[in-house]
Amino acid sequence: MVKTIAVLGAGTMGHGVAHAAMAAGYETRIYDVSQTQLNIAVGQVMSILKKSVELGRLSEDDCNATFDRLKATTSLAEAVAKADVIIEAAPEKVDLKVALLAAIDASAPAESVIASNTSALSITELAAVLKDPGRVGGMHFFNPVHKMKLVEVVRALETTDETVSVMQDVAHRMGKETVVVRESPGFITSRINAMIGNEAFYMLQEGIASARDIDKALKLGLNHPMGPFELVDLVGLDTRLSILQHLHRTLGEKFRPCPLLEQYVKGGRLGRKSGKGVYDYSSTRTSARR
Ligand SMILES: NC(=O)c1ccc[n+]([C@@H]2O[C@H](COP(=O)([O-])OP(=O)(O)OC[C@H]3O[C@@H](n4cnc5c(N)ncnc54)[C@H](O)[C@@H]3O)[C@@H](O)[C@H]2O)c1
């Protein structure tokens, strides 16, 4: 039975996954290489809990009890030592994730399940560094985790039925719906989303319409809840670019990253997390740059 969950990486996704784990009643460990990032993540988790109290969805006592289930650490060994399930939410870089999984293999219980939150990388490739790749699969959460209902559960080449079942059970206990996907680049959602988002950047680059109007068209004309630029600013332009580069390598020319997206990333315009992406978040009023 799963009692303890370790979340590796305390960024945009990691803090949200940690919150979902704590709220589901799991003892939760969150690890990051950066103490500063851990402090930010703990603050973000607390503000999600406080919002739930304000909305009357959580009592003060339950808020405190939930928060007590979280421990933040910069020691990987400490984070995974007693973990039944380990959810990896480190940056979307294959070498970094491979090194992280190899380090987990050295310190985590041999029977723990390891789930990667990668948006598009090959989990089979990540799992290959472990002695037992059968215990590795994908749990692809969505941003912001506390609001989004879906988890894509990914079955890689060697993932066992038991691993799939543990990942589904954990997601369901977190209150999420699941779909099971056979591993392929970008699974279902990242593949479609990257295509739409990249095309929107090509349209912006070609001067077909402003960012605001492209977003407005998809929201009001196609009933998307967010425009592609609002969404990429939330996801992170660097994360989206990494996904596109991987899809371009694996699925071909139709996923070639738009040069304008590459230029924004080079310029440090990474989205909400850096204060500016397609839109500017440096003042309270957001404004389109193009
Ligand atoms: N951002 C999204 O909307 C989104 C949605 C679904 C999945 N994902 C995936 O989730 C993963 C994390 O993305 P993110 O947006 O949270 O990234 P992020 O850049 O916001 O956070 C990554 C965190 O990992 C930390 N980190 C760096 N090296 C590390 C290491 N070796 N071990 C542990 N932590 C390390 C960083 O300090 C940072 O806090 C990626 O694989 C991404 O593709 C992202």
PDB file of C-alpha atoms in Angstrom, residues 11-279:
ATOM      1  CA  GLY A  11       9.150  23.961  -9.854  1.00  0.00           C
ATOM      2  CA  THR A  12       5.929  24.733 -11.720  1.00  0.00           C
ATOM      3  CA  MET A  13       4.770  21.103 -11.649  1.00  0.00           C
ATOM      4  CA  GLY A  14       6.587  19.707  -8.619  1.00  0.00           C
ATOM      5  CA  HIS A  15       4.886  21.942  -6.070  1.00  0.00           C
ATOM      6  CA  GLY A  16       1.476  21.149  -7.582  1.00  0.00           C
ATOM      7  CA  VAL A  17       2.102  17.388  -7.560  1.00  0.00           C
ATOM      8  CA  ALA A  18       3.321  17.619  -3.961  1.00  0.00           C
ATOM      9  CA  HIS A  19       0.141  19.478  -2.998  1.00  0.00           C
ATOM     10  CA  ALA A  20      -2.002  16.801  -4.706  1.00  0.00           C
ATOM     11  CA  ALA A  21      -0.117  14.064  -2.834  1.00  0.00           C
ATOM     12  CA  MET A  22      -0.462  15.768   0.569  1.00  0.00           C
ATOM     13  CA  ALA A  23      -4.125  16.536  -0.023  1.00  0.00           C
ATOM     14  CA  ALA A  24      -4.723  12.869  -0.872  1.00  0.00           C
ATOM     15  CA  GLY A  25      -3.312  11.904   2.536  1.00  0.00           C
ATOM     16  CA  TYR A  26       0.138  10.717   1.506  1.00  0.00           C
ATOM     17  CA  GLU A  27       3.266  11.529   3.473  1.00  0.00           C
ATOM     18  CA  THR A  28       5.032  13.735   0.958  1.00  0.00           C
ATOM     19  CA  ARG A  29       8.692  14.528   0.416  1.00  0.00           C
ATOM     20  CA  ILE A  30       9.724  17.201  -2.033  1.00  0.00           C
ATOM     21  CA  TYR A  31      13.293  17.447  -3.297  1.00  0.00           C
ATOM     22  CA  ASP A  32      15.070  20.080  -5.348  1.00  0.00           C
ATOM     23  CA  VAL A  33      18.688  20.963  -6.026  1.00  0.00           C
ATOM     24  CA  SER A  34      17.833  24.559  -5.106  1.00  0.00           C
ATOM     25  CA  GLN A  35      16.939  25.523  -1.525  1.00  0.00           C
ATOM     26  CA  THR A  36      15.507  28.799  -2.839  1.00  0.00           C
ATOM     27  CA  GLN A  37      13.176  26.902  -5.152  1.00  0.00           C
ATOM     28  CA  LEU A  38      12.116  24.610  -2.309  1.00  0.00           C
ATOM     29  CA  ASN A  39      11.227  27.641  -0.178  1.00  0.00           C
ATOM     30  CA  ILE A  40       9.168  29.063  -3.037  1.00  0.00           C
ATOM     31  CA  ALA A  41       7.423  25.712  -3.569  1.00  0.00           C
ATOM     32  CA  VAL A  42       6.528  25.332   0.117  1.00  0.00           C
ATOM     33  CA  GLY A  43       5.058  28.852   0.025  1.00  0.00           C
ATOM     34  CA  GLN A  44       3.077  27.992  -3.109  1.00  0.00           C
ATOM     35  CA  VAL A  45       1.683  24.829  -1.518  1.00  0.00           C
ATOM     36  CA  MET A  46       0.678  26.815   1.552  1.00  0.00           C
ATOM     37  CA  SER A  47      -1.093  29.417  -0.548  1.00  0.00           C
ATOM     38  CA  ILE A  48      -3.107  26.732  -2.397  1.00  0.00           C
ATOM     39  CA  LEU A  49      -4.136  25.280   0.987  1.00  0.00           C
ATOM     40  CA  LYS A  50      -5.035  28.724   2.374  1.00  0.00           C
ATOM     41  CA  LYS A  51      -7.161  29.432  -0.697  1.00  0.00           C
ATOM     42  CA  SER A  52      -9.055  26.172  -0.034  1.00  0.00           C
ATOM     43  CA  VAL A  53      -9.676  27.341   3.551  1.00  0.00           C
ATOM     44  CA  GLU A  54     -10.912  30.740   2.300  1.00  0.00           C
ATOM     45  CA  LEU A  55     -13.287  28.984  -0.082  1.00  0.00           C
ATOM     46  CA  GLY A  56     -14.617  26.826   2.761  1.00  0.00           C
ATOM     47  CA  ARG A  57     -13.357  23.605   1.158  1.00  0.00           C
ATOM     48  CA  LEU A  58     -10.868  22.847   3.940  1.00  0.00           C
ATOM     49  CA  SER A  59     -10.960  23.479   7.688  1.00  0.00           C
ATOM     50  CA  GLU A  60      -8.023  25.207   9.436  1.00  0.00           C
ATOM     51  CA  ASP A  61      -7.276  21.922  11.245  1.00  0.00           C
ATOM     52  CA  ASP A  62      -7.231  19.937   7.998  1.00  0.00           C
ATOM     53  CA  CYS A  63      -5.056  22.608   6.389  1.00  0.00           C
ATOM     54  CA  ASN A  64      -2.494  22.259   9.193  1.00  0.00           C
ATOM     55  CA  ALA A  65      -2.672  18.443   9.135  1.00  0.00           C
ATOM     56  CA  THR A  66      -2.171  18.445   5.357  1.00  0.00           C
ATOM     57  CA  PHE A  67       0.769  20.826   5.600  1.00  0.00           C
ATOM     58  CA  ASP A  68       2.369  18.645   8.286  1.00  0.00           C
ATOM     59  CA  ARG A  69       2.562  15.802   5.780  1.00  0.00           C
ATOM     60  CA  LEU A  70       5.100  17.756   3.687  1.00  0.00           C
ATOM     61  CA  LYS A  71       8.860  17.660   4.177  1.00  0.00           C
ATOM     62  CA  ALA A  72      11.170  19.579   1.867  1.00  0.00           C
ATOM     63  CA  THR A  73      14.786  18.586   1.401  1.00  0.00           C
ATOM     64  CA  THR A  74      17.830  19.147  -0.796  1.00  0.00           C
ATOM     65  CA  SER A  75      18.949  15.574  -0.059  1.00  0.00           C
ATOM     66  CA  LEU A  76      17.796  13.116  -2.707  1.00  0.00           C
ATOM     67  CA  ALA A  77      18.629  10.132  -0.495  1.00  0.00           C
ATOM     68  CA  GLU A  78      16.459  11.535   2.302  1.00  0.00           C
ATOM     69  CA  ALA A  79      13.577  12.296  -0.067  1.00  0.00           C
ATOM     70  CA  VAL A  80      13.358   8.816  -1.573  1.00  0.00           C
ATOM     71  CA  ALA A  81      14.523   6.652   1.368  1.00  0.00           C
ATOM     72  CA  LYS A  82      11.007   5.586   2.418  1.00  0.00           C
ATOM     73  CA  ALA A  83       9.094   6.411  -0.749  1.00  0.00           C
ATOM     74  CA  ASP A  84       6.602   3.938  -2.189  1.00  0.00           C
ATOM     75  CA  VAL A  85       6.065   6.106  -5.255  1.00  0.00           C
ATOM     76  CA  ILE A  86       8.542   8.624  -6.681  1.00  0.00           C
ATOM     77  CA  ILE A  87       7.265  11.246  -9.099  1.00  0.00           C
ATOM     78  CA  GLU A  88       9.994  12.953 -11.082  1.00  0.00           C
ATOM     79  CA  ALA A  89       9.250  16.568 -12.123  1.00  0.00           C
ATOM     80  CA  ALA A  90      12.754  17.796 -12.976  1.00  0.00           C
ATOM     81  CA  PRO A  91      13.517  19.897 -16.085  1.00  0.00           C
ATOM     82  CA  GLU A  92      12.688  18.426 -19.488  1.00  0.00           C
ATOM     83  CA  LYS A  93      16.268  17.420 -20.321  1.00  0.00           C
ATOM     84  CA  VAL A  94      16.957  13.785 -21.068  1.00  0.00           C
ATOM     85  CA  ASP A  95      20.509  13.675 -19.649  1.00  0.00           C
ATOM     86  CA  LEU A  96      19.398  15.321 -16.415  1.00  0.00           C
ATOM     87  CA  LYS A  97      16.465  12.918 -15.983  1.00  0.00           C
ATOM     88  CA  VAL A  98      18.611   9.866 -16.798  1.00  0.00           C
ATOM     89  CA  ALA A  99      21.144  10.932 -14.142  1.00  0.00           C
ATOM     90  CA  LEU A 100      18.329  11.517 -11.652  1.00  0.00           C
ATOM     91  CA  LEU A 101      16.793   8.082 -12.265  1.00  0.00           C
ATOM     92  CA  ALA A 102      20.184   6.411 -11.875  1.00  0.00           C
ATOM     93  CA  ALA A 103      20.621   8.201  -8.536  1.00  0.00           C
ATOM     94  CA  ILE A 104      17.120   7.107  -7.435  1.00  0.00           C
ATOM     95  CA  ASP A 105      18.004   3.496  -8.202  1.00  0.00           C
ATOM     96  CA  ALA A 106      20.923   3.769  -5.795  1.00  0.00           C
ATOM     97  CA  SER A 107      18.916   5.165  -2.848  1.00  0.00           C
ATOM     98  CA  ALA A 108      15.199   4.291  -3.128  1.00  0.00           C
ATOM     99  CA  PRO A 109      13.491   1.079  -1.962  1.00  0.00           C
ATOM    100  CA  ALA A 110      13.859  -1.538  -4.703  1.00  0.00           C
ATOM    101  CA  GLU A 111      10.094  -2.080  -4.928  1.00  0.00           C
ATOM    102  CA  SER A 112       9.142   1.612  -5.245  1.00  0.00           C
ATOM    103  CA  VAL A 113       7.320   2.759  -8.366  1.00  0.00           C
ATOM    104  CA  ILE A 114       8.966   5.583 -10.309  1.00  0.00           C
ATOM    105  CA  ALA A 115       6.793   7.856 -12.430  1.00  0.00           C
ATOM    106  CA  SER A 116       8.137  10.550 -14.705  1.00  0.00           C
ATOM    107  CA  ASN A 117       6.076  13.677 -15.317  1.00  0.00           C
ATOM    108  CA  THR A 118       7.871  14.256 -18.611  1.00  0.00           C
ATOM    109  CA  SER A 119       5.735  15.961 -21.221  1.00  0.00           C
ATOM    110  CA  ALA A 120       7.248  14.195 -24.179  1.00  0.00           C
ATOM    111  CA  LEU A 121      10.506  12.332 -23.523  1.00  0.00           C
ATOM    112  CA  SER A 122      10.854   8.571 -23.916  1.00  0.00           C
ATOM    113  CA  ILE A 123      10.180   6.921 -20.563  1.00  0.00           C
ATOM    114  CA  THR A 124      11.622   3.713 -22.002  1.00  0.00           C
ATOM    115  CA  GLU A 125      14.936   5.545 -22.443  1.00  0.00           C
ATOM    116  CA  LEU A 126      14.801   6.946 -18.901  1.00  0.00           C
ATOM    117  CA  ALA A 127      13.844   3.534 -17.459  1.00  0.00           C
ATOM    118  CA  ALA A 128      16.690   1.758 -19.225  1.00  0.00           C
ATOM    119  CA  VAL A 129      19.192   3.030 -16.644  1.00  0.00           C
ATOM    120  CA  LEU A 130      17.396   1.178 -13.836  1.00  0.00           C
ATOM    121  CA  LYS A 131      18.069  -2.395 -12.795  1.00  0.00           C
ATOM    122  CA  ASP A 132      14.307  -3.024 -13.011  1.00  0.00           C
ATOM    123  CA  PRO A 133      12.721  -0.863 -15.741  1.00  0.00           C
ATOM    124  CA  GLY A 134       9.370  -2.544 -15.062  1.00  0.00           C
ATOM    125  CA  ARG A 135       8.779  -0.241 -12.104  1.00  0.00           C
ATOM    126  CA  VAL A 136       9.003   2.906 -14.227  1.00  0.00           C
ATOM    127  CA  GLY A 137       6.125   4.581 -16.055  1.00  0.00           C
ATOM    128  CA  GLY A 138       4.716   8.013 -16.713  1.00  0.00           C
ATOM    129  CA  MET A 139       2.311  10.143 -14.713  1.00  0.00           C
ATOM    130  CA  HIS A 140       1.750  13.206 -16.860  1.00  0.00           C
ATOM    131  CA  PHE A 141       0.034  15.850 -14.743  1.00  0.00           C
ATOM    132  CA  PHE A 142      -1.299  19.152 -16.047  1.00  0.00           C
ATOM    133  CA  ASN A 143      -0.730  22.723 -15.008  1.00  0.00           C
ATOM    134  CA  PRO A 144      -1.993  23.958 -12.568  1.00  0.00           C
ATOM    135  CA  VAL A 145      -2.135  20.534 -10.961  1.00  0.00           C
ATOM    136  CA  HIS A 146      -4.688  21.435  -8.281  1.00  0.00           C
ATOM    137  CA  LYS A 147      -7.204  22.497 -10.958  1.00  0.00           C
ATOM    138  CA  MET A 148      -6.592  20.065 -13.823  1.00  0.00           C
ATOM    139  CA  LYS A 149      -8.473  16.767 -13.715  1.00  0.00           C
ATOM    140  CA  LEU A 150      -6.391  14.561 -16.009  1.00  0.00           C
ATOM    141  CA  VAL A 151      -3.325  12.407 -15.516  1.00  0.00           C
ATOM    142  CA  GLU A 152      -2.001  10.587 -18.575  1.00  0.00           C
ATOM    143  CA  VAL A 153      -0.628   7.278 -17.309  1.00  0.00           C
ATOM    144  CA  VAL A 154       2.121   6.154 -19.655  1.00  0.00           C
ATOM    145  CA  ARG A 155       3.085   2.561 -20.268  1.00  0.00           C
ATOM    146  CA  ALA A 156       6.674   2.350 -21.511  1.00  0.00           C
ATOM    147  CA  LEU A 157       8.224  -0.705 -23.149  1.00  0.00           C
ATOM    148  CA  GLU A 158       8.888  -2.639 -19.925  1.00  0.00           C
ATOM    149  CA  THR A 159       6.322  -1.060 -17.553  1.00  0.00           C
ATOM    150  CA  THR A 160       4.517  -3.841 -15.671  1.00  0.00           C
ATOM    151  CA  ASP A 161       0.742  -4.067 -15.196  1.00  0.00           C
ATOM    152  CA  GLU A 162       1.321  -3.633 -11.471  1.00  0.00           C
ATOM    153  CA  THR A 163       3.194  -0.360 -12.026  1.00  0.00           C
ATOM    154  CA  VAL A 164       0.365   0.921 -14.252  1.00  0.00           C
ATOM    155  CA  SER A 165      -2.162  -0.057 -11.612  1.00  0.00           C
ATOM    156  CA  VAL A 166      -0.234   1.707  -8.785  1.00  0.00           C
ATOM    157  CA  MET A 167       0.032   4.894 -10.884  1.00  0.00           C
ATOM    158  CA  GLN A 168      -3.701   4.797 -11.650  1.00  0.00           C
ATOM    159  CA  ASP A 169      -4.616   4.213  -7.997  1.00  0.00           C
ATOM    160  CA  VAL A 170      -2.442   7.122  -6.848  1.00  0.00           C
ATOM    161  CA  ALA A 171      -3.921   9.438  -9.492  1.00  0.00           C
ATOM    162  CA  HIS A 172      -7.479   8.413  -8.567  1.00  0.00           C
ATOM    163  CA  ARG A 173      -6.804   8.973  -4.866  1.00  0.00           C
ATOM    164  CA  MET A 174      -5.571  12.451  -5.818  1.00  0.00           C
ATOM    165  CA  GLY A 175      -9.017  12.985  -7.369  1.00  0.00           C
ATOM    166  CA  LYS A 176      -7.802  12.777 -10.969  1.00  0.00           C
ATOM    167  CA  GLU A 177      -9.206  11.011 -14.034  1.00  0.00           C
ATOM    168  CA  THR A 178      -6.740   8.863 -15.975  1.00  0.00           C
ATOM    169  CA  VAL A 179      -6.143   7.694 -19.516  1.00  0.00           C
ATOM    170  CA  VAL A 180      -3.571   4.987 -20.208  1.00  0.00           C
ATOM    171  CA  VAL A 181      -1.310   5.746 -23.158  1.00  0.00           C
ATOM    172  CA  ARG A 182       1.248   3.556 -24.856  1.00  0.00           C
ATOM    173  CA  GLU A 183       4.499   5.460 -24.951  1.00  0.00           C
ATOM    174  CA  SER A 184       4.975   7.611 -28.004  1.00  0.00           C
ATOM    175  CA  PRO A 185       6.488  11.099 -28.288  1.00  0.00           C
ATOM    176  CA  GLY A 186       4.256  13.665 -26.602  1.00  0.00           C
ATOM    177  CA  PHE A 187       1.643  11.052 -25.639  1.00  0.00           C
ATOM    178  CA  ILE A 188      -1.835  12.413 -26.529  1.00  0.00           C
ATOM    179  CA  THR A 189      -1.952  15.893 -25.070  1.00  0.00           C
ATOM    180  CA  SER A 190       1.583  17.283 -25.511  1.00  0.00           C
ATOM    181  CA  ARG A 191       1.656  16.201 -29.150  1.00  0.00           C
ATOM    182  CA  ILE A 192      -1.563  18.027 -30.031  1.00  0.00           C
ATOM    183  CA  ASN A 193      -0.872  21.014 -27.772  1.00  0.00           C
ATOM    184  CA  ALA A 194       2.672  21.530 -29.097  1.00  0.00           C
ATOM    185  CA  MET A 195       1.336  21.530 -32.652  1.00  0.00           C
ATOM    186  CA  ILE A 196      -1.324  24.168 -31.907  1.00  0.00           C
ATOM    187  CA  GLY A 197       1.052  26.314 -29.842  1.00  0.00           C
ATOM    188  CA  ASN A 198       3.827  26.191 -32.455  1.00  0.00           C
ATOM    189  CA  GLU A 199       1.416  27.111 -35.252  1.00  0.00           C
ATOM    190  CA  ALA A 200       0.233  30.085 -33.185  1.00  0.00           C
ATOM    191  CA  PHE A 201       3.864  31.295 -32.930  1.00  0.00           C
ATOM    192  CA  TYR A 202       4.279  30.962 -36.728  1.00  0.00           C
ATOM    193  CA  MET A 203       1.131  33.077 -37.177  1.00  0.00           C
ATOM    194  CA  LEU A 204       2.468  35.699 -34.763  1.00  0.00           C
ATOM    195  CA  GLN A 205       5.836  35.693 -36.548  1.00  0.00           C
ATOM    196  CA  GLU A 206       4.116  36.163 -39.907  1.00  0.00           C
ATOM    197  CA  GLY A 207       2.149  39.113 -38.517  1.00  0.00           C
ATOM    198  CA  ILE A 208      -1.188  37.485 -39.320  1.00  0.00           C
ATOM    199  CA  ALA A 209      -2.749  38.837 -36.123  1.00  0.00           C
ATOM    200  CA  SER A 210      -1.749  40.086 -32.679  1.00  0.00           C
ATOM    201  CA  ALA A 211      -1.138  37.661 -29.815  1.00  0.00           C
ATOM    202  CA  ARG A 212      -4.294  38.945 -28.115  1.00  0.00           C
ATOM    203  CA  ASP A 213      -6.405  38.326 -31.234  1.00  0.00           C
ATOM    204  CA  ILE A 214      -4.982  34.833 -31.846  1.00  0.00           C
ATOM    205  CA  ASP A 215      -5.802  33.964 -28.222  1.00  0.00           C
ATOM    206  CA  LYS A 216      -9.255  35.540 -28.550  1.00  0.00           C
ATOM    207  CA  ALA A 217      -9.981  33.626 -31.772  1.00  0.00           C
ATOM    208  CA  LEU A 218      -9.195  30.250 -30.229  1.00  0.00           C
ATOM    209  CA  LYS A 219     -11.174  31.010 -27.077  1.00  0.00           C
ATOM    210  CA  LEU A 220     -14.294  32.482 -28.644  1.00  0.00           C
ATOM    211  CA  GLY A 221     -14.220  30.736 -32.015  1.00  0.00           C
ATOM    212  CA  LEU A 222     -12.999  27.275 -31.036  1.00  0.00           C
ATOM    213  CA  ASN A 223     -14.097  27.224 -27.412  1.00  0.00           C
ATOM    214  CA  HIS A 224     -10.613  26.687 -25.995  1.00  0.00           C
ATOM    215  CA  PRO A 225     -10.612  27.719 -22.328  1.00  0.00           C
ATOM    216  CA  MET A 226      -7.266  29.516 -22.774  1.00  0.00           C
ATOM    217  CA  GLY A 227      -5.530  30.974 -25.808  1.00  0.00           C
ATOM    218  CA  PRO A 228      -2.299  29.306 -26.994  1.00  0.00           C
ATOM    219  CA  PHE A 229      -0.153  32.236 -25.784  1.00  0.00           C
ATOM    220  CA  GLU A 230      -1.838  32.433 -22.382  1.00  0.00           C
ATOM    221  CA  LEU A 231      -1.191  28.707 -22.091  1.00  0.00           C
ATOM    222  CA  VAL A 232       2.446  28.768 -23.200  1.00  0.00           C
ATOM    223  CA  ASP A 233       3.142  31.595 -20.726  1.00  0.00           C
ATOM    224  CA  LEU A 234       1.763  29.329 -18.005  1.00  0.00           C
ATOM    225  CA  VAL A 235       3.625  26.221 -19.209  1.00  0.00           C
ATOM    226  CA  GLY A 236       6.949  28.046 -19.717  1.00  0.00           C
ATOM    227  CA  LEU A 237       8.360  28.845 -23.161  1.00  0.00           C
ATOM    228  CA  ASP A 238      11.578  26.932 -22.388  1.00  0.00           C
ATOM    229  CA  THR A 239       9.585  23.833 -21.444  1.00  0.00           C
ATOM    230  CA  ARG A 240       7.486  24.122 -24.615  1.00  0.00           C
ATOM    231  CA  LEU A 241      10.627  24.578 -26.748  1.00  0.00           C
ATOM    232  CA  SER A 242      12.222  21.455 -25.226  1.00  0.00           C
ATOM    233  CA  ILE A 243       9.057  19.489 -26.017  1.00  0.00           C
ATOM    234  CA  LEU A 244       8.981  20.749 -29.610  1.00  0.00           C
ATOM    235  CA  GLN A 245      12.678  19.961 -30.127  1.00  0.00           C
ATOM    236  CA  HIS A 246      12.033  16.405 -28.975  1.00  0.00           C
ATOM    237  CA  LEU A 247       8.927  16.024 -31.174  1.00  0.00           C
ATOM    238  CA  HIS A 248      10.845  17.483 -34.115  1.00  0.00           C
ATOM    239  CA  ARG A 249      13.620  14.910 -33.628  1.00  0.00           C
ATOM    240  CA  THR A 250      11.230  12.001 -33.216  1.00  0.00           C
ATOM    241  CA  LEU A 251       8.158  12.823 -35.321  1.00  0.00           C
ATOM    242  CA  GLY A 252       9.630  15.017 -38.027  1.00  0.00           C
ATOM    243  CA  GLU A 253       9.426  18.317 -39.809  1.00  0.00           C
ATOM    244  CA  LYS A 254       5.870  19.265 -38.836  1.00  0.00           C
ATOM    245  CA  PHE A 255       7.138  19.935 -35.290  1.00  0.00           C
ATOM    246  CA  ARG A 256      10.082  22.231 -36.236  1.00  0.00           C
ATOM    247  CA  PRO A 257      10.097  24.890 -33.465  1.00  0.00           C
ATOM    248  CA  CYS A 258       9.098  28.344 -34.672  1.00  0.00           C
ATOM    249  CA  PRO A 259      12.134  30.723 -34.756  1.00  0.00           C
ATOM    250  CA  LEU A 260      10.172  33.357 -32.825  1.00  0.00           C
ATOM    251  CA  LEU A 261       9.681  30.932 -29.930  1.00  0.00           C
ATOM    252  CA  GLU A 262      13.421  30.139 -29.987  1.00  0.00           C
ATOM    253  CA  GLN A 263      14.215  33.858 -29.965  1.00  0.00           C
ATOM    254  CA  TYR A 264      11.941  34.532 -26.975  1.00  0.00           C
ATOM    255  CA  VAL A 265      13.614  31.729 -25.001  1.00  0.00           C
ATOM    256  CA  LYS A 266      17.091  33.058 -25.891  1.00  0.00           C
ATOM    257  CA  GLY A 267      15.947  36.457 -24.624  1.00  0.00           C
ATOM    258  CA  GLY A 268      14.842  35.008 -21.280  1.00  0.00           C
ATOM    259  CA  ARG A 269      11.139  35.486 -22.017  1.00  0.00           C
ATOM    260  CA  LEU A 270      10.068  32.218 -20.412  1.00  0.00           C
ATOM    261  CA  GLY A 271       6.499  33.124 -19.442  1.00  0.00           C
ATOM    262  CA  ARG A 272       4.896  33.867 -16.088  1.00  0.00           C
ATOM    263  CA  LYS A 273       7.773  32.301 -14.150  1.00  0.00           C
ATOM    264  CA  SER A 274      10.255  34.888 -15.515  1.00  0.00           C
ATOM    265  CA  GLY A 275       7.830  37.826 -15.474  1.00  0.00           C
ATOM    266  CA  LYS A 276       7.572  38.038 -19.250  1.00  0.00           C
ATOM    267  CA  GLY A 277       6.739  35.632 -22.068  1.00  0.00           C
ATOM    268  CA  VAL A 278       4.455  36.471 -24.955  1.00  0.00           C
ATOM    269  CA  TYR A 279       2.770  38.797 -22.456  1.00  0.00           C
TER     270      TYR A 279
END
